[in-house]
Every structure is written in C-alpha cells, then in structure tokens.
CSV table of C-alpha atoms in Angstrom, one decimal:
chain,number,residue,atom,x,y,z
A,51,UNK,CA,0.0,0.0,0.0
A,52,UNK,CA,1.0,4.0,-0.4
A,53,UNK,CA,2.8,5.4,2.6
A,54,UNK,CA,0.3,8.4,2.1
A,55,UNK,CA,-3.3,6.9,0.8
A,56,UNK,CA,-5.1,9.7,-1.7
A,57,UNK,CA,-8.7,8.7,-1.9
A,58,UNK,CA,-9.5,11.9,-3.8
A,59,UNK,CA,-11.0,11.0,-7.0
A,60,UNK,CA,-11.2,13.8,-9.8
A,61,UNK,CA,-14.5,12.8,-12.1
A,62,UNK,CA,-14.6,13.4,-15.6
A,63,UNK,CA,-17.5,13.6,-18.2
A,64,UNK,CA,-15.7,13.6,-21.4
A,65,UNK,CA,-19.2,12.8,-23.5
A,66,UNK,CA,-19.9,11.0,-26.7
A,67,UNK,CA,-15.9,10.6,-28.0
A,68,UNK,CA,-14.4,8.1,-30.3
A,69,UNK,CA,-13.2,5.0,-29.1
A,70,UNK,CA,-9.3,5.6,-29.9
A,71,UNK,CA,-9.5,9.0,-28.6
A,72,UNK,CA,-10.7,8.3,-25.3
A,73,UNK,CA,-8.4,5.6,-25.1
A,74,UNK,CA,-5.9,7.5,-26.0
A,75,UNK,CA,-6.8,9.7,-22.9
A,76,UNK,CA,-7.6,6.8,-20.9
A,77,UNK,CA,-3.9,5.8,-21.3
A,78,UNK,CA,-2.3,8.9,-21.1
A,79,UNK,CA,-3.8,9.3,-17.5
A,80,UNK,CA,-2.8,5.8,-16.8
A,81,UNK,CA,0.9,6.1,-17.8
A,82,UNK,CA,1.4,9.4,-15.4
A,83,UNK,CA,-0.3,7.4,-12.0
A,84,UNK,CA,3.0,5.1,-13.4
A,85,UNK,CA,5.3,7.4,-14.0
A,86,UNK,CA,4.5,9.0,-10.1
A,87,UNK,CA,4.8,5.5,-9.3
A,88,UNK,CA,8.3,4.9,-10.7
A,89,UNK,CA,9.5,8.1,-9.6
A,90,UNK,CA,8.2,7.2,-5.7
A,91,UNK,CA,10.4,4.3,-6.4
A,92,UNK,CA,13.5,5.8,-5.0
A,93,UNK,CA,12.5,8.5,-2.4
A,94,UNK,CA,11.8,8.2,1.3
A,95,UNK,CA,8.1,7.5,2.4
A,96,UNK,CA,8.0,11.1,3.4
A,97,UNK,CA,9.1,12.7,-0.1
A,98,UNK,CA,6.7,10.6,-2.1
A,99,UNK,CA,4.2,12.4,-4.3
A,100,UNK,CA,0.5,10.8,-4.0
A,101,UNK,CA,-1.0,9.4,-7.0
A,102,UNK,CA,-3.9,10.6,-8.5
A,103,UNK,CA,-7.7,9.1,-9.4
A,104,UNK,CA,-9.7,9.6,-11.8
A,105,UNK,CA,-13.0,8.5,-12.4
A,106,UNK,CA,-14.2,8.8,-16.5
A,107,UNK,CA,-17.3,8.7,-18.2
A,108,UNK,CA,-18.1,8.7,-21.9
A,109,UNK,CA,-20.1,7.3,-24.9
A,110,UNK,CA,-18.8,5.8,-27.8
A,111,UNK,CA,-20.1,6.0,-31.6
A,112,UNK,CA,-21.0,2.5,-32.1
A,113,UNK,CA,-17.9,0.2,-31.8
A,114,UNK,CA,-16.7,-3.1,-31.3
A,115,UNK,CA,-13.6,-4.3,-29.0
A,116,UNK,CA,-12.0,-7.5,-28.6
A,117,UNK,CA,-9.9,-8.6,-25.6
A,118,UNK,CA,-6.2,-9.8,-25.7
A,119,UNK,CA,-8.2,-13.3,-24.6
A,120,UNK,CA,-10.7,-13.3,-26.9
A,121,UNK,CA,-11.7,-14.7,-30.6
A,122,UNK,CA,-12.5,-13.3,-33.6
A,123,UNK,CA,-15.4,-15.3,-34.4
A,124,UNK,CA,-17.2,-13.7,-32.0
A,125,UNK,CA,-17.5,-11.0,-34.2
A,126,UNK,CA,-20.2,-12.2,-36.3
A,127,UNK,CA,-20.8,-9.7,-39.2
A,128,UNK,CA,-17.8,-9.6,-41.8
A,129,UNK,CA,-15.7,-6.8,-40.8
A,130,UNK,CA,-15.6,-5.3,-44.8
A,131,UNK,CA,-19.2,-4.4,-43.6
A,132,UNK,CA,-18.7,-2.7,-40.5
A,133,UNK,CA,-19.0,0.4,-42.2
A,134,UNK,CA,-22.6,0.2,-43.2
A,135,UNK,CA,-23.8,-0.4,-40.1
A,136,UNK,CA,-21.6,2.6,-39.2
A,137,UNK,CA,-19.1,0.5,-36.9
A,138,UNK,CA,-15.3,0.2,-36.0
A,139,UNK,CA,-13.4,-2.4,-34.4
A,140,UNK,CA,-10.7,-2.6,-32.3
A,141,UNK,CA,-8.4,-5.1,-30.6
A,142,UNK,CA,-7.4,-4.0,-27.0
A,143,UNK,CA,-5.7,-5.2,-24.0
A,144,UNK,CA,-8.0,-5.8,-21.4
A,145,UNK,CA,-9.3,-9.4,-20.6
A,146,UNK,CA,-12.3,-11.0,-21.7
A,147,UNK,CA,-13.9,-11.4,-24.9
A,148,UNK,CA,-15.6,-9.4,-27.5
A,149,UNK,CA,-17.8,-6.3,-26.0
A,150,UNK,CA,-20.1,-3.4,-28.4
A,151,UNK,CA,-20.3,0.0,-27.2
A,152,UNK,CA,-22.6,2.4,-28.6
A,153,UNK,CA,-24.7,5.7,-28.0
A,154,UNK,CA,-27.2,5.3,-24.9
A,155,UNK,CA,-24.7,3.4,-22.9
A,156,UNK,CA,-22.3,4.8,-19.7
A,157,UNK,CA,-19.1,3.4,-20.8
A,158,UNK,CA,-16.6,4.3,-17.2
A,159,UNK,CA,-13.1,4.0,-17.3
A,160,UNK,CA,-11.6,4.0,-13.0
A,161,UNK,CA,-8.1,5.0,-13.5
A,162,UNK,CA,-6.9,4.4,-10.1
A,163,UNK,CA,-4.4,3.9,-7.6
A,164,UNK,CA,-5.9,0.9,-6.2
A,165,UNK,CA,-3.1,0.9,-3.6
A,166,UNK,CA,-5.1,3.9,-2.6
A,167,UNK,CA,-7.8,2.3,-1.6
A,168,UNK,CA,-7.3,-1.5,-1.6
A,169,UNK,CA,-5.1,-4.4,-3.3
A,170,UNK,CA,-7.6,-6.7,-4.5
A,171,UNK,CA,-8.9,-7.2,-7.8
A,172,UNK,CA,-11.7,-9.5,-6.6
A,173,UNK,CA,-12.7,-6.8,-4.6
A,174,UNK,CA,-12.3,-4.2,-7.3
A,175,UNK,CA,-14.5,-6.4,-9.4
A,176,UNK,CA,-17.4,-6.7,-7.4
A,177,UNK,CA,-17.0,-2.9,-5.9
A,178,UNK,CA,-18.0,-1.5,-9.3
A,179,UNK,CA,-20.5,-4.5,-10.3
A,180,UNK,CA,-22.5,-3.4,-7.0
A,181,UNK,CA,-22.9,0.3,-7.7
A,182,UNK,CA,-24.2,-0.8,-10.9
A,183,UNK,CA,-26.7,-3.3,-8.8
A,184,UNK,CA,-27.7,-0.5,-6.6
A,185,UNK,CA,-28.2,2.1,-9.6
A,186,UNK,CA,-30.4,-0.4,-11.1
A,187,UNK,CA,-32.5,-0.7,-7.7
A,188,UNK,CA,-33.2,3.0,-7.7
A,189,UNK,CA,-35.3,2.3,-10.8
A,190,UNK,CA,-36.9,-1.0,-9.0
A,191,UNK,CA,-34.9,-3.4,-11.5
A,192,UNK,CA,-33.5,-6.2,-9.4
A,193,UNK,CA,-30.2,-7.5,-10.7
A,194,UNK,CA,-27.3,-9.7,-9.8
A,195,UNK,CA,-23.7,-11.8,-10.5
A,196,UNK,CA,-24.0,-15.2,-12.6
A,197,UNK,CA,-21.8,-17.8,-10.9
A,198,UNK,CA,-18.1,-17.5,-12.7
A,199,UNK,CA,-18.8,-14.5,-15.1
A,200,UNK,CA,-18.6,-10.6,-14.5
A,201,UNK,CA,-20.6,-7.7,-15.0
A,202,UNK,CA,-24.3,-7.2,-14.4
A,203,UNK,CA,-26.9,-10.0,-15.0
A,204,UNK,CA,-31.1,-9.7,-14.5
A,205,UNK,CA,-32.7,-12.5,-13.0
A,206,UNK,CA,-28.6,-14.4,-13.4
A,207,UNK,CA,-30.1,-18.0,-12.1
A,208,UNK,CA,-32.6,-18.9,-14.2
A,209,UNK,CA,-31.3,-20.1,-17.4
A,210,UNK,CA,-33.9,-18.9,-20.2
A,211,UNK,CA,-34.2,-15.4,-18.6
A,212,UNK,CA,-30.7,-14.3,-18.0
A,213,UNK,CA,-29.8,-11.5,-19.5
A,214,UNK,CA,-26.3,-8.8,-19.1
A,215,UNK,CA,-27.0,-5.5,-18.5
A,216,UNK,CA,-23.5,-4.4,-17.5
A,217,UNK,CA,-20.1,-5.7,-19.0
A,218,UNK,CA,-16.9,-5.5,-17.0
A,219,UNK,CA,-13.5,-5.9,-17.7
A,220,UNK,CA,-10.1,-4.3,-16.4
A,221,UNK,CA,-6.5,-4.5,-16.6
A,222,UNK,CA,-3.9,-3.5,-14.0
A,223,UNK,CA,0.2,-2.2,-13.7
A,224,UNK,CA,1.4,-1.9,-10.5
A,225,UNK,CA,-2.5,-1.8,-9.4
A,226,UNK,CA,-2.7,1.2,-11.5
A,227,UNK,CA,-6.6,0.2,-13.4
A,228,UNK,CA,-7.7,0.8,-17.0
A,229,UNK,CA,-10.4,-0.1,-19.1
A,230,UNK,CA,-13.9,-0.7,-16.8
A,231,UNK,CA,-17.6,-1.2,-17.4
A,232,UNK,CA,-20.5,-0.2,-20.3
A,233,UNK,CA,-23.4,-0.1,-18.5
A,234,UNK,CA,-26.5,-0.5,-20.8
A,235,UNK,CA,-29.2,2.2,-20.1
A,236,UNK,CA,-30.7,3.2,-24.1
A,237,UNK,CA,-28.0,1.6,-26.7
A,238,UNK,CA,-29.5,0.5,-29.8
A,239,UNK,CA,-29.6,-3.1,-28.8
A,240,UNK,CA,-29.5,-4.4,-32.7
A,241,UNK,CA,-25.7,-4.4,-32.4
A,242,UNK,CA,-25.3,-7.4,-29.9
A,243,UNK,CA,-26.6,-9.1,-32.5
A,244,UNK,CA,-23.1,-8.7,-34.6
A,245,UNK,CA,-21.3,-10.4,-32.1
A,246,UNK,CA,-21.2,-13.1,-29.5
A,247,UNK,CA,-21.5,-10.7,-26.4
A,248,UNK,CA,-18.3,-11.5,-24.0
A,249,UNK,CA,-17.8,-14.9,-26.1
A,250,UNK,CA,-20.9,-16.2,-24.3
A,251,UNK,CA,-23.7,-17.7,-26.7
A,252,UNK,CA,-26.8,-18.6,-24.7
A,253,UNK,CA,-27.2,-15.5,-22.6
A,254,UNK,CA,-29.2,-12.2,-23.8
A,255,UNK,CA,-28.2,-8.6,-23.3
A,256,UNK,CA,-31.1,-6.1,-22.2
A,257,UNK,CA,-30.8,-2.4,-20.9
A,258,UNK,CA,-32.6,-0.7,-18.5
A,259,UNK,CA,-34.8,1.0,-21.2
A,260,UNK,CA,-35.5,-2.6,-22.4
A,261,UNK,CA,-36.9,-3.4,-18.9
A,262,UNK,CA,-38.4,-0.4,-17.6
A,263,UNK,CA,-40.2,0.0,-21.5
A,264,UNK,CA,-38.9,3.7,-22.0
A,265,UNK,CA,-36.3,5.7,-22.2
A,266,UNK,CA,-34.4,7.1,-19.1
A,267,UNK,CA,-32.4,10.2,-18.4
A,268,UNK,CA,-29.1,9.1,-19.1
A,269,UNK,CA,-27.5,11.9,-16.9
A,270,UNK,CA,-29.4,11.0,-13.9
A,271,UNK,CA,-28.5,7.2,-14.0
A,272,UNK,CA,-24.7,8.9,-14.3
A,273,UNK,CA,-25.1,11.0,-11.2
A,274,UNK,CA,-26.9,7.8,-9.1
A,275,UNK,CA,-24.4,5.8,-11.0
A,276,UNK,CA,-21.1,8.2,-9.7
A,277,UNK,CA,-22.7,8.5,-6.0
A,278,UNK,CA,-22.7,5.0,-6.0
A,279,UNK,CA,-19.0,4.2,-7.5
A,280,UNK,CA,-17.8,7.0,-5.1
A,281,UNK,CA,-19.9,5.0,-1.8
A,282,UNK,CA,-18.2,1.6,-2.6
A,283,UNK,CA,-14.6,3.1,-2.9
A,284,UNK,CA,-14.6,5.6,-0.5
A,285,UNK,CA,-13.5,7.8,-2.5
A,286,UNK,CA,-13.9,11.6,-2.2
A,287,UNK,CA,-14.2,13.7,-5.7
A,288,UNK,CA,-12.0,16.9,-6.1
C-alpha cells in the first residue's frame, strides 16, 4: 500500500468521443499514475508524491472491442461491412472477450491507484458490479452476479431469462486500473446481434430501457451511478 493513501478521485465527463480517442486519454492518465509511481520508487516515504484518481465517463459512436483473450469469431458480421452499419473495431488489452459499445450506454473507465484504496482485484471487481446493482435498484430493476462470469446480469439463475446489463472488464500495472464497465441504459440493442457478447452464446443482453419499456435520463443514471461508484470506494471527488 502507499505510505500516504489519496482517496480523492477527480471525475470526468468527457461525452460521446471516439473509441481511440478516449483511449488515447484513458492511457495517457494511466501512464502518469506510473510514471508517479516509478519516480516514488527511490524516495523516502516522506518525499513521495500521492498518485492521482480519476473516475471517466463517456459514450462511444457504435464500436466493437475484442480482448487480448478473446476470438474473432465472435464478431459475427464480416468486418468489410462494418462500415454500413456505421461500426469500428478494435483489438485491445484488457481481458475478456468481444464487447459493443454504442450511443445510450455509460461506458466508465476508474483509472486508479488501487493501492489507494485496496489491493484486491476480486474486490475491485465486485465494488464496481455493486454500484451498478444498486443504480439499477433505484429504478426498482433487481439484478445480480451469474456464478463464474462478471458484470451485471437480470434475473442471473434462471437459465432462459438471464440476461447482461452491464459488462466489466479491467487491466492492472502496478495496481494502477484501466479499461472498466458499459453499462447499458438506451444503446440501440441491434448491435449485440453482430457479435457473441463476451464470447458467451446462450445469454441475452437487455438495458434498463428494455426493462423499464422507456427511455431514461441518461445523466441522472450517471449522477446515481457516480454517487454509487464514489460509496463503494470511499472515495472523495476533487
């Protein structure tokens, strides 16, 4: 753990922004908790500089990303016609499989210290898969963990119904995080059906406008959302 803990957590809305460009940003935020990191390497506990949080939201246009453990036949329509549906697609390096993000979802990248707050990425894992539960209680839709897979599942234990709401996946340096969640509240749901969502083929993906039959305020399930992420972490925003 840090000599000196920071739990102070900048947030940052960075809207609807291409997928390379916010990973582009993603990273570069990454690489200077690092660099504070190396740099702490070789001073005494009381000269090290605390590392910094940040919490980011966005939306992408619609794309598709495939994990450093994932295969490319889960990406079900030909990639020469990506472009008519009006889609790109990316390899990254985060685990898992193959994920879509689109318009009308809260895609959050934690960039974190996570010697901050905890070293535990079992922890970490289910930390951000319960603010997304208790979001999803504020609008009375129960939801849950499926034994032995991430992210967000309605009604996980019964096998015809289940149905992801919320992928997760990270990656870690020096329990520095990247990469995070897409949390499905009004994405054009037409797009899961290019791909095998997260490699799994007999589960169904909903959103929360799916289940509640309307649209929602995406800003307000962002603020609920943050309050929550913030709760879990005990983090304090800047």
């Amino acid at each position: 753990m840090n000599p000196v803990q920071n739990k102070k957590t900048r947030f940052i809305d960075i809207g609807l922004k291409d997928y390379q460009q916010a990973w582009d940003y993603q990273a570069s935020l990454f690489e200077q908790i690092l660099a504070t990191k190396t740099a702490n390497r070789d001073l005494p506990a009381d000269a090290q500089q605390r590392t910094d949080n940040y919490l980011v939201f966005c939306e992408h246009p619609h794309v598709f990303t495939l994990g450093k453990s994932g295969h490319e036949e889960n990406l079900i329509i030909p990639k020469e016609e990506l472009s008519d549906v009006q889609a790109t697609y990316y390899r990254v390096n985060r685990g898992g499989d193959i994920t879509y993000h689109g318009p009308g979802q809260i895609v959050g990248y934690p960039i974190i210290d996570m010697e901050n707050f905890f070293t535990d990425i079992h922890r970490y894992m289910r930390f951000m898969e319960e603010a997304v539960i208790q979001t999803l209680r504020e609008y009375n839709v129960e939801a849950g963990r499926s034994p032995g897979q991430t992210g967000v599942w309605l009604d996980p234990e019964d096998f015809v119904r289940a149905r992801k709401i919320c992928a997760l996946g990270v990656r870690t340096s020096r329990w520095v995080t990247m990469h995070g969640f897409a949390f499905n509240v009004n994405p054009d749901l037409r797009y899961f059906g290019y791909i095998v969502p997260c490699g799994i083929q007999d589960k169904a993906v909903t959103s929360l406008e799916q289940e509640l039959g309307k649209k929602v305020d995406l800003e307000e399930v962002k603020q609920i959302l943050k309050e929550k992420i913030r709760a879990q972490f005990d983090m304090e925003w800047l």
